[in-house]
Structure formats: structure tokens, C-alpha cells
mmCIF file of C-alpha atoms and ligand atoms in Angstrom:
data_model
loop_
_atom_site.group_PDB
_atom_site.id
_atom_site.type_symbol
_atom_site.label_atom_id
_atom_site.label_comp_id
_atom_site.label_asym_id
_atom_site.label_seq_id
_atom_site.Cartn_x
_atom_site.Cartn_y
_atom_site.Cartn_z
ATOM 1 C CA MET A 1 103.820 7.435 140.672
ATOM 2 C CA LYS A 2 105.887 4.724 142.329
ATOM 3 C CA GLY A 3 103.793 2.260 144.314
ATOM 4 C CA LYS A 4 100.432 3.813 143.384
ATOM 5 C CA ILE A 5 97.650 1.478 142.315
ATOM 6 C CA ALA A 6 95.811 2.261 139.096
ATOM 7 C CA LEU A 7 92.631 0.746 137.695
ATOM 8 C CA VAL A 8 92.069 1.066 133.938
ATOM 9 C CA THR A 9 88.784 -0.065 132.381
ATOM 10 C CA GLY A 10 88.995 -1.486 128.870
ATOM 11 C CA GLY A 11 92.684 -2.171 129.388
ATOM 12 C CA SER A 12 92.911 -5.287 127.237
ATOM 13 C CA ARG A 13 93.430 -3.480 123.933
ATOM 14 C CA GLY A 14 94.061 -0.199 122.154
ATOM 15 C CA ILE A 15 94.166 3.020 124.123
ATOM 16 C CA GLY A 16 93.403 1.307 127.455
ATOM 17 C CA ARG A 17 96.355 -1.043 127.028
ATOM 18 C CA ALA A 18 98.681 1.864 126.196
ATOM 19 C CA ILE A 19 97.448 3.754 129.285
ATOM 20 C CA ALA A 20 97.965 0.714 131.512
ATOM 21 C CA VAL A 21 101.502 0.177 130.183
ATOM 22 C CA LYS A 22 102.403 3.875 130.545
ATOM 23 C CA LEU A 23 101.177 3.926 134.163
ATOM 24 C CA ALA A 24 103.192 0.757 134.849
ATOM 25 C CA GLN A 25 106.273 2.404 133.329
ATOM 26 C CA GLU A 26 105.668 5.344 135.689
ATOM 27 C CA GLY A 27 105.802 2.936 138.648
ATOM 28 C CA CYS A 28 102.134 2.050 139.238
ATOM 29 C CA ASP A 29 100.769 -1.388 139.955
ATOM 30 C CA VAL A 30 97.928 -1.759 137.475
ATOM 31 C CA ALA A 31 94.614 -3.603 137.318
ATOM 32 C CA ILE A 32 92.664 -3.719 134.089
ATOM 33 C CA LEU A 33 89.029 -4.551 133.428
ATOM 34 C CA TYR A 34 87.919 -6.058 130.130
ATOM 35 C CA ALA A 35 84.647 -7.181 128.555
ATOM 36 C CA GLY A 36 85.463 -10.626 127.202
ATOM 37 C CA ARG A 37 88.740 -10.913 125.287
ATOM 38 C CA LYS A 38 90.752 -12.861 127.855
ATOM 39 C CA GLU A 39 93.698 -13.496 125.532
ATOM 40 C CA ALA A 40 94.144 -9.782 124.893
ATOM 41 C CA ALA A 41 93.836 -9.066 128.620
ATOM 42 C CA ASP A 42 96.490 -11.697 129.382
ATOM 43 C CA GLU A 43 98.800 -10.050 126.816
ATOM 44 C CA THR A 44 98.373 -6.719 128.574
ATOM 45 C CA VAL A 45 99.140 -8.347 131.936
ATOM 46 C CA ALA A 46 102.368 -9.768 130.461
ATOM 47 C CA LEU A 47 103.347 -6.276 129.209
ATOM 48 C CA LEU A 48 102.599 -4.758 132.615
ATOM 49 C CA GLU A 49 104.707 -7.361 134.383
ATOM 50 C CA GLN A 50 107.544 -6.737 131.898
ATOM 51 C CA ALA A 51 107.358 -3.070 132.915
ATOM 52 C CA GLY A 52 107.852 -4.129 136.555
ATOM 53 C CA SER A 53 104.243 -3.760 137.705
ATOM 54 C CA ARG A 54 102.117 -6.072 139.782
ATOM 55 C CA ALA A 55 99.208 -6.665 137.438
ATOM 56 C CA LEU A 56 95.686 -8.015 137.519
ATOM 57 C CA ALA A 57 93.004 -8.483 134.848
ATOM 58 C CA ILE A 58 89.341 -8.883 135.732
ATOM 59 C CA GLN A 59 86.517 -9.601 133.336
ATOM 60 C CA CYS A 60 83.833 -7.064 134.218
ATOM 61 C CA ASN A 61 81.011 -5.443 132.288
ATOM 62 C CA VAL A 62 81.131 -1.871 133.577
ATOM 63 C CA ALA A 63 77.519 -1.367 132.511
ATOM 64 C CA ASP A 64 76.599 -3.645 135.435
ATOM 65 C CA GLY A 65 76.790 -1.572 138.630
ATOM 66 C CA ALA A 66 77.117 -4.556 140.978
ATOM 67 C CA ALA A 67 79.913 -6.037 138.835
ATOM 68 C CA ALA A 68 81.760 -2.693 138.873
ATOM 69 C CA GLU A 69 81.521 -2.557 142.702
ATOM 70 C CA ALA A 70 82.771 -6.147 142.963
ATOM 71 C CA ALA A 71 85.714 -5.429 140.643
ATOM 72 C CA VAL A 72 86.791 -2.434 142.713
ATOM 73 C CA ARG A 73 86.623 -4.563 145.884
ATOM 74 C CA GLU A 74 88.689 -7.306 144.210
ATOM 75 C CA VAL A 75 91.380 -4.881 143.038
ATOM 76 C CA GLU A 76 91.684 -3.409 146.534
ATOM 77 C CA ALA A 77 91.839 -6.904 148.076
ATOM 78 C CA GLN A 78 94.503 -8.135 145.668
ATOM 79 C CA LEU A 79 96.639 -5.050 144.981
ATOM 80 C CA GLY A 80 95.753 -2.497 147.683
ATOM 81 C CA PRO A 81 94.163 0.984 147.771
ATOM 82 C CA ILE A 82 93.334 2.355 144.324
ATOM 83 C CA ALA A 83 94.788 5.826 143.717
ATOM 84 C CA VAL A 84 94.061 6.279 140.001
ATOM 85 C CA LEU A 85 90.878 5.370 138.128
ATOM 86 C CA VAL A 86 90.863 5.598 134.326
ATOM 87 C CA ASN A 87 87.456 5.156 132.691
ATOM 88 C CA ASN A 88 88.452 4.102 129.195
ATOM 89 C CA ALA A 89 86.071 1.228 128.318
ATOM 90 C CA GLY A 90 83.995 2.180 125.320
ATOM 91 C CA ILE A 91 82.053 0.798 122.382
ATOM 92 C CA VAL A 92 80.581 2.114 119.140
ATOM 93 C CA ARG A 93 77.394 1.107 117.328
ATOM 94 C CA ASP A 94 77.340 3.636 114.512
ATOM 95 C CA GLY A 95 74.374 4.420 112.275
ATOM 96 C CA LEU A 96 72.296 7.374 111.173
ATOM 97 C CA ALA A 97 69.928 8.544 113.916
ATOM 98 C CA MET A 98 66.735 7.995 111.968
ATOM 99 C CA ARG A 99 67.588 4.319 111.562
ATOM 100 C CA MET A 100 69.218 3.742 114.961
ATOM 101 C CA SER A 101 67.439 1.293 117.248
ATOM 102 C CA SER A 102 66.724 2.221 120.845
ATOM 103 C CA GLU A 103 68.782 -0.812 121.806
ATOM 104 C CA ASP A 104 71.874 0.479 119.951
ATOM 105 C CA PHE A 105 71.428 3.931 121.468
ATOM 106 C CA ARG A 106 71.049 2.548 124.966
ATOM 107 C CA ALA A 107 73.865 -0.027 124.708
ATOM 108 C CA VAL A 108 76.445 2.671 123.939
ATOM 109 C CA LEU A 109 75.184 4.956 126.715
ATOM 110 C CA ASP A 110 75.176 2.010 129.147
ATOM 111 C CA VAL A 111 78.870 1.200 128.614
ATOM 112 C CA ASN A 112 80.432 4.574 127.803
ATOM 113 C CA LEU A 113 78.567 6.805 130.243
ATOM 114 C CA THR A 114 76.744 4.726 132.857
ATOM 115 C CA GLY A 115 79.761 2.403 133.053
ATOM 116 C CA ALA A 116 82.026 5.314 133.978
ATOM 117 C CA PHE A 117 79.453 6.489 136.532
ATOM 118 C CA HIS A 118 79.371 3.003 138.102
ATOM 119 C CA MET A 119 83.162 2.938 138.437
ATOM 120 C CA ILE A 120 83.286 6.454 139.883
ATOM 121 C CA ARG A 121 80.508 5.676 142.378
ATOM 122 C CA ALA A 122 82.361 2.550 143.510
ATOM 123 C CA CYS A 123 85.696 4.366 143.964
ATOM 124 C CA LEU A 124 84.587 7.710 145.391
ATOM 125 C CA PRO A 125 83.848 6.657 148.993
ATOM 126 C CA LEU A 126 87.340 5.114 149.130
ATOM 127 C CA PHE A 127 88.987 8.212 147.627
ATOM 128 C CA ILE A 128 87.020 10.555 149.911
ATOM 129 C CA ARG A 129 87.995 8.587 153.013
ATOM 130 C CA ARG A 130 91.659 8.804 151.956
ATOM 131 C CA ARG A 131 91.387 12.417 150.772
ATOM 132 C CA ALA A 132 93.292 11.448 147.641
ATOM 133 C CA GLY A 133 92.738 10.032 144.198
ATOM 134 C CA SER A 134 92.625 10.967 140.569
ATOM 135 C CA ILE A 135 90.045 10.056 137.973
ATOM 136 C CA VAL A 136 90.584 10.390 134.231
ATOM 137 C CA ASN A 137 87.674 9.766 131.862
ATOM 138 C CA ILE A 138 88.295 9.041 128.185
ATOM 139 C CA THR A 139 85.789 11.041 126.198
ATOM 140 C CA SER A 140 86.110 11.955 122.493
ATOM 141 C CA VAL A 141 86.146 14.967 120.210
ATOM 142 C CA SER A 142 82.910 13.414 118.839
ATOM 143 C CA GLY A 143 81.289 14.467 122.096
ATOM 144 C CA MET A 144 82.502 18.044 121.609
ATOM 145 C CA MET A 145 81.899 18.467 117.856
ATOM 146 C CA GLY A 146 79.138 15.947 117.135
ATOM 147 C CA ASN A 147 79.682 13.377 114.395
ATOM 148 C CA PRO A 148 77.163 12.155 111.810
ATOM 149 C CA GLY A 149 76.377 8.476 112.399
ATOM 150 C CA GLN A 150 77.320 8.650 116.059
ATOM 151 C CA ALA A 151 74.239 10.025 117.843
ATOM 152 C CA ASN A 152 74.626 7.391 120.554
ATOM 153 C CA TYR A 153 78.424 7.634 120.864
ATOM 154 C CA ALA A 154 78.635 11.446 120.728
ATOM 155 C CA SER A 155 75.838 11.706 123.323
ATOM 156 C CA SER A 156 77.659 9.299 125.626
ATOM 157 C CA LYS A 157 80.933 11.203 125.262
ATOM 158 C CA ALA A 158 79.291 14.621 125.761
ATOM 159 C CA GLY A 159 77.618 13.154 128.840
ATOM 160 C CA LEU A 160 80.976 11.994 130.099
ATOM 161 C CA ILE A 161 82.223 15.582 129.955
ATOM 162 C CA GLY A 162 79.236 16.708 132.070
ATOM 163 C CA LEU A 163 79.929 13.849 134.472
ATOM 164 C CA THR A 164 83.617 14.809 134.698
ATOM 165 C CA LYS A 165 82.870 18.446 135.484
ATOM 166 C CA THR A 166 80.160 17.612 138.010
ATOM 167 C CA ILE A 167 82.176 15.056 139.960
ATOM 168 C CA ALA A 168 85.177 17.415 139.824
ATOM 169 C CA ARG A 169 83.088 20.057 141.591
ATOM 170 C CA GLU A 170 81.604 17.555 144.068
ATOM 171 C CA VAL A 171 84.970 16.305 145.337
ATOM 172 C CA ALA A 172 87.434 19.139 144.653
ATOM 173 C CA SER A 173 87.653 19.985 148.362
ATOM 174 C CA ARG A 174 88.604 16.367 149.188
ATOM 175 C CA GLY A 175 91.906 16.348 147.332
ATOM 176 C CA ILE A 176 90.508 14.381 144.399
ATOM 177 C CA THR A 177 90.998 15.478 140.787
ATOM 178 C CA VAL A 178 88.625 14.522 137.975
ATOM 179 C CA ASN A 179 89.582 15.245 134.378
ATOM 180 C CA ALA A 180 88.834 14.044 130.878
ATOM 181 C CA VAL A 181 90.997 13.321 127.859
ATOM 182 C CA ALA A 182 89.375 13.723 124.437
ATOM 183 C CA PRO A 183 91.168 11.753 121.731
ATOM 184 C CA GLY A 184 90.572 12.548 118.077
ATOM 185 C CA PHE A 185 91.367 9.904 115.524
ATOM 186 C CA ILE A 186 93.528 7.146 117.058
ATOM 187 C CA GLU A 187 94.845 3.933 115.508
ATOM 188 C CA THR A 188 93.103 1.042 117.352
ATOM 189 C CA ASP A 189 90.669 -1.800 116.641
ATOM 190 C CA MET A 190 87.890 0.804 116.937
ATOM 191 C CA THR A 191 89.164 2.679 113.856
ATOM 192 C CA ALA A 192 90.653 -0.371 112.044
ATOM 193 C CA GLY A 193 87.185 -1.361 110.811
ATOM 194 C CA MET A 194 86.781 1.889 108.845
ATOM 195 C CA ASN A 195 86.793 1.701 105.042
ATOM 196 C CA GLU A 196 89.461 3.582 103.050
ATOM 197 C CA ALA A 197 87.111 6.449 102.087
ATOM 198 C CA ALA A 198 86.076 7.047 105.719
ATOM 199 C CA LEU A 199 89.710 6.833 106.809
ATOM 200 C CA GLN A 200 90.806 9.441 104.239
ATOM 201 C CA LYS A 201 87.883 11.696 105.210
ATOM 202 C CA GLY A 202 88.852 11.372 108.865
ATOM 203 C CA LEU A 203 92.491 12.160 108.151
ATOM 204 C CA ALA A 204 91.537 15.207 106.070
ATOM 205 C CA ALA A 205 89.976 16.656 109.229
ATOM 206 C CA VAL A 206 93.253 16.417 111.165
ATOM 207 C CA PRO A 207 95.457 19.513 110.683
ATOM 208 C CA MET A 208 98.517 17.491 111.716
ATOM 209 C CA GLY A 209 97.694 15.100 108.854
ATOM 210 C CA ARG A 210 98.276 11.863 110.711
ATOM 211 C CA ILE A 211 96.331 9.429 112.820
ATOM 212 C CA GLY A 212 97.240 9.467 116.525
ATOM 213 C CA LYS A 213 98.817 6.613 118.435
ATOM 214 C CA PRO A 214 97.376 5.099 121.620
ATOM 215 C CA GLU A 215 100.597 6.272 123.325
ATOM 216 C CA ASP A 216 99.717 9.912 122.487
ATOM 217 C CA VAL A 217 96.598 9.504 124.621
ATOM 218 C CA ALA A 218 98.408 7.524 127.320
ATOM 219 C CA ASN A 219 100.927 10.351 127.834
ATOM 220 C CA ALA A 220 98.113 12.838 128.526
ATOM 221 C CA VAL A 221 96.357 10.449 130.913
ATOM 222 C CA SER A 222 99.552 9.752 132.803
ATOM 223 C CA PHE A 223 100.131 13.497 133.257
ATOM 224 C CA LEU A 224 96.587 14.149 134.536
ATOM 225 C CA ALA A 225 96.840 11.185 136.914
ATOM 226 C CA SER A 226 100.158 12.373 138.345
ATOM 227 C CA ASP A 227 101.027 14.801 141.135
ATOM 228 C CA ALA A 228 102.274 17.187 138.422
ATOM 229 C CA ALA A 229 98.580 17.836 137.664
ATOM 230 C CA SER A 230 97.432 18.166 141.283
ATOM 231 C CA TYR A 231 95.966 21.679 140.707
ATOM 232 C CA ILE A 232 94.104 20.651 137.547
ATOM 233 C CA THR A 233 90.524 19.444 137.838
ATOM 234 C CA GLY A 234 87.437 19.517 135.620
ATOM 235 C CA CYS A 235 89.494 19.957 132.464
ATOM 236 C CA VAL A 236 89.055 18.304 129.074
ATOM 237 C CA LEU A 237 92.435 17.793 127.419
ATOM 238 C CA LYS A 238 92.186 17.195 123.671
ATOM 239 C CA VAL A 239 94.669 14.804 122.049
ATOM 240 C CA ASP A 240 93.550 15.167 118.465
ATOM 241 C CA GLY A 241 96.264 16.606 116.202
ATOM 242 C CA GLY A 242 94.222 19.808 116.034
ATOM 243 C CA MET A 243 91.010 18.141 114.812
ATOM 244 C CA TYR A 244 88.847 20.325 117.059
ATOM 245 C CA ILE A 245 90.256 23.818 117.412
HETATM 246 P P1 LIG B 1 88.962 -0.715 121.513
HETATM 247 O O1 LIG B 1 90.280 -1.006 120.868
HETATM 248 O O2 LIG B 1 87.708 -1.138 120.827
HETATM 249 O O3 LIG B 1 88.984 -1.349 123.000
HETATM 250 C C1 LIG B 1 87.845 -1.240 123.814
HETATM 251 C C2 LIG B 1 88.182 -1.722 125.204
HETATM 252 O O4 LIG B 1 87.017 -1.563 126.040
HETATM 253 C C3 LIG B 1 88.525 -3.202 125.254
HETATM 254 O O5 LIG B 1 89.486 -3.376 126.274
HETATM 255 C C4 LIG B 1 87.211 -3.871 125.634
HETATM 256 O O6 LIG B 1 87.371 -5.140 126.253
HETATM 257 C C5 LIG B 1 86.690 -2.838 126.620
HETATM 258 N N1 LIG B 1 85.234 -2.887 126.825
HETATM 259 C C6 LIG B 1 84.264 -2.785 125.875
HETATM 260 N N2 LIG B 1 83.039 -2.880 126.465
HETATM 261 C C7 LIG B 1 83.261 -3.058 127.791
HETATM 262 C C8 LIG B 1 82.405 -3.264 128.906
HETATM 263 N N3 LIG B 1 81.083 -3.292 128.789
HETATM 264 N N4 LIG B 1 82.980 -3.409 130.142
HETATM 265 C C9 LIG B 1 84.317 -3.385 130.279
HETATM 266 N N5 LIG B 1 85.183 -3.200 129.254
HETATM 267 C C10 LIG B 1 84.649 -3.055 128.034
HETATM 268 O O7 LIG B 1 88.779 0.846 121.808
HETATM 269 P P2 LIG B 1 89.852 2.061 121.754
HETATM 270 O O8 LIG B 1 89.864 2.598 120.376
HETATM 271 O O9 LIG B 1 91.110 1.663 122.432
HETATM 272 O O10 LIG B 1 89.061 3.133 122.631
HETATM 273 C C11 LIG B 1 89.274 3.288 124.025
HETATM 274 C C12 LIG B 1 88.483 4.498 124.501
HETATM 275 O O11 LIG B 1 88.906 5.654 123.774
HETATM 276 C C13 LIG B 1 86.973 4.372 124.267
HETATM 277 O O12 LIG B 1 86.274 4.964 125.331
HETATM 278 C C14 LIG B 1 86.770 5.167 123.003
HETATM 279 O O13 LIG B 1 85.455 5.664 122.907
HETATM 280 C C15 LIG B 1 87.781 6.277 123.185
HETATM 281 N N6 LIG B 1 88.172 6.933 121.931
HETATM 282 C C16 LIG B 1 88.769 6.224 120.914
HETATM 283 C C17 LIG B 1 89.117 6.882 119.749
HETATM 284 C C18 LIG B 1 89.785 6.176 118.601
HETATM 285 O O14 LIG B 1 89.978 6.818 117.554
HETATM 286 N N7 LIG B 1 90.163 4.929 118.710
HETATM 287 C C19 LIG B 1 88.843 8.247 119.618
HETATM 288 C C20 LIG B 1 88.243 8.928 120.655
HETATM 289 C C21 LIG B 1 87.917 8.253 121.813
HETATM 290 P P3 LIG B 1 87.539 -6.497 125.334
HETATM 291 O O15 LIG B 1 88.947 -6.448 124.770
HETATM 292 O O16 LIG B 1 87.387 -7.604 126.295
HETATM 293 O O17 LIG B 1 86.488 -6.443 124.275
#
């Protein structure tokens, strides 16, 4: 992937950081978007530069369509033509459906699903003109299995699978691939807040008996973004230790 330019949303921490670093190790120059944690974003930039990448971090709320467009323009101006888009930015606001506020439902959809749509819409005209590009969306096994307490999150992630398959069909003839990676239970800030009982319950559902690492997800993303996966589009690759078989 030498010399390719990759854009990873939510690249300041967790899975997004691991994806950014992996793509840098594979030879990409990498831009990351983040919501607000500048220090974390700066740490990722330092790791990317250590890996030999030109790197750029932009604060951008992907739920804001105009901000997403502006970020894509800035990445192209500073680094060059984007070849790989990874929609990884995501949030949770868990709670049982009957007590979930409309605001909490909408906020998760706005970032996880509409945010990915905004990024795709901003990049697609560029990819279509160049007849090249790969898009990888980070969904979740929650979107495939459902998960009590995650009506908003599971809906957003199921929607992301529909979005992946639809865009894959829309642009397959233009040399653009669109795939999704569905992590199971991965060790990041998102899961660090879980109490011991919830953690044990989660682990019990993983046939491999261990929590996944952000790097496990990054390896799958890097494959789908590479030329080795050029005949793969519209797929959902699970990285879940067998959680959803
Ligand atoms: P995380 O550690 O909470 O990191 C979330 C990242 O998204 C951060 O970089 C954050 O930026 C960014 N972000 C949040 N809202 C944003 C917004 N509105 N605009 C732009 N960036 C935004 O999450 P993670 O565990 O690495 O998860 C990454 C992705 O994997 C998510 O889509 C998540 O749903 C999915 N996933 C995770 C797991 C898991 O077990 N961890 C399982 C399945 C799927 P700041 O640092 O600035 O806040």
C-alpha cells in the first residue's frame, strides 16, 4: 500500500488508532479524524510518524455533513488523493429501549450511521473520478445479533451493513470496493467502562474465551483495504473470536 493515502475516522484511540498505525506500517500516509481528544490524536500522529507515515489529525464531528466534506478537502489538500476511507468513529449510549430517550437514540445513529454516510458521500465523487478506492466500515456483531441495552447502537450498526452493501452495489463497476468489518468484544475505552459482571458475561459468549485486541480488527481492515482484496466487495468480515457463528 506504499504511497496510498488513507483516512480513518475516530483514529485518536482504540480500534481506529490501531487501524491507522497498521495502514502506516503497510506504507500508507494516514489522516485521522477525531471528536475532541486532541492529546490522544497527537499521540496517534506521533505513532504514525514513527511508522514512517506522513500524518495529519483533524478535529471533525462526522455527524456534521459540511464538516465531513471540509475534512475530506483538507486531507486531499495536505496529503493528496485519498485511496482508502475507514469509517470507524463510533459512540455508545446504552440503556433499555423503554427508557431510552429519543436524543440518545438519535445521537448514536447520527455519529455511527449518518457520519459514515457523510464521509462516503464526500469521498465517492473523488473515487469515481479516479476509478479507484476502498471503503471499510466498522460495524459490530451487535448489529448482526442484536444486544439488549443497545437498541440505538445495534440499529446504527445494522444500518451500516445495509449502507455497505448498497454503496458496494452502486460503485462496483467503478473499481471501488466497499466492505465492513464486524468486531465482537474488543479491549478499548469503549469496553473498559464495563463492570466485572458484564465483562464476564461478555467473555462467556466468546468461544475463543478471550477479548480481542484492536490489532485483530486492524489486520482485517488492512486486508480489505489492500489490492489483495480487490475482488471482494459488499462483505461483512467478523472479527469476534467466534461470538456470532
Ligand atoms: P473508542 O475507544 O471509544 O474510540 C472512539 C473514537 O471515535 C475516538 O477516536 C473518538 O474521538 C471518535 N469519535 C467519537 N465520536 C466522533 C464523532 N462524532 N466524530 C468523529 N470522531 C468521533 O471506540 P473503539 O472501541 O475503538 O471503537 C471503534 C469502532 O469500533 C466504533 O465504531 C465501535 O462501534 C466499533 N466496535 C467496537 C467494539 C469494541 O468492543 N470496542 C466492538 C464492535 C465494534 P475522541 O478520541 O476525540 O473522542
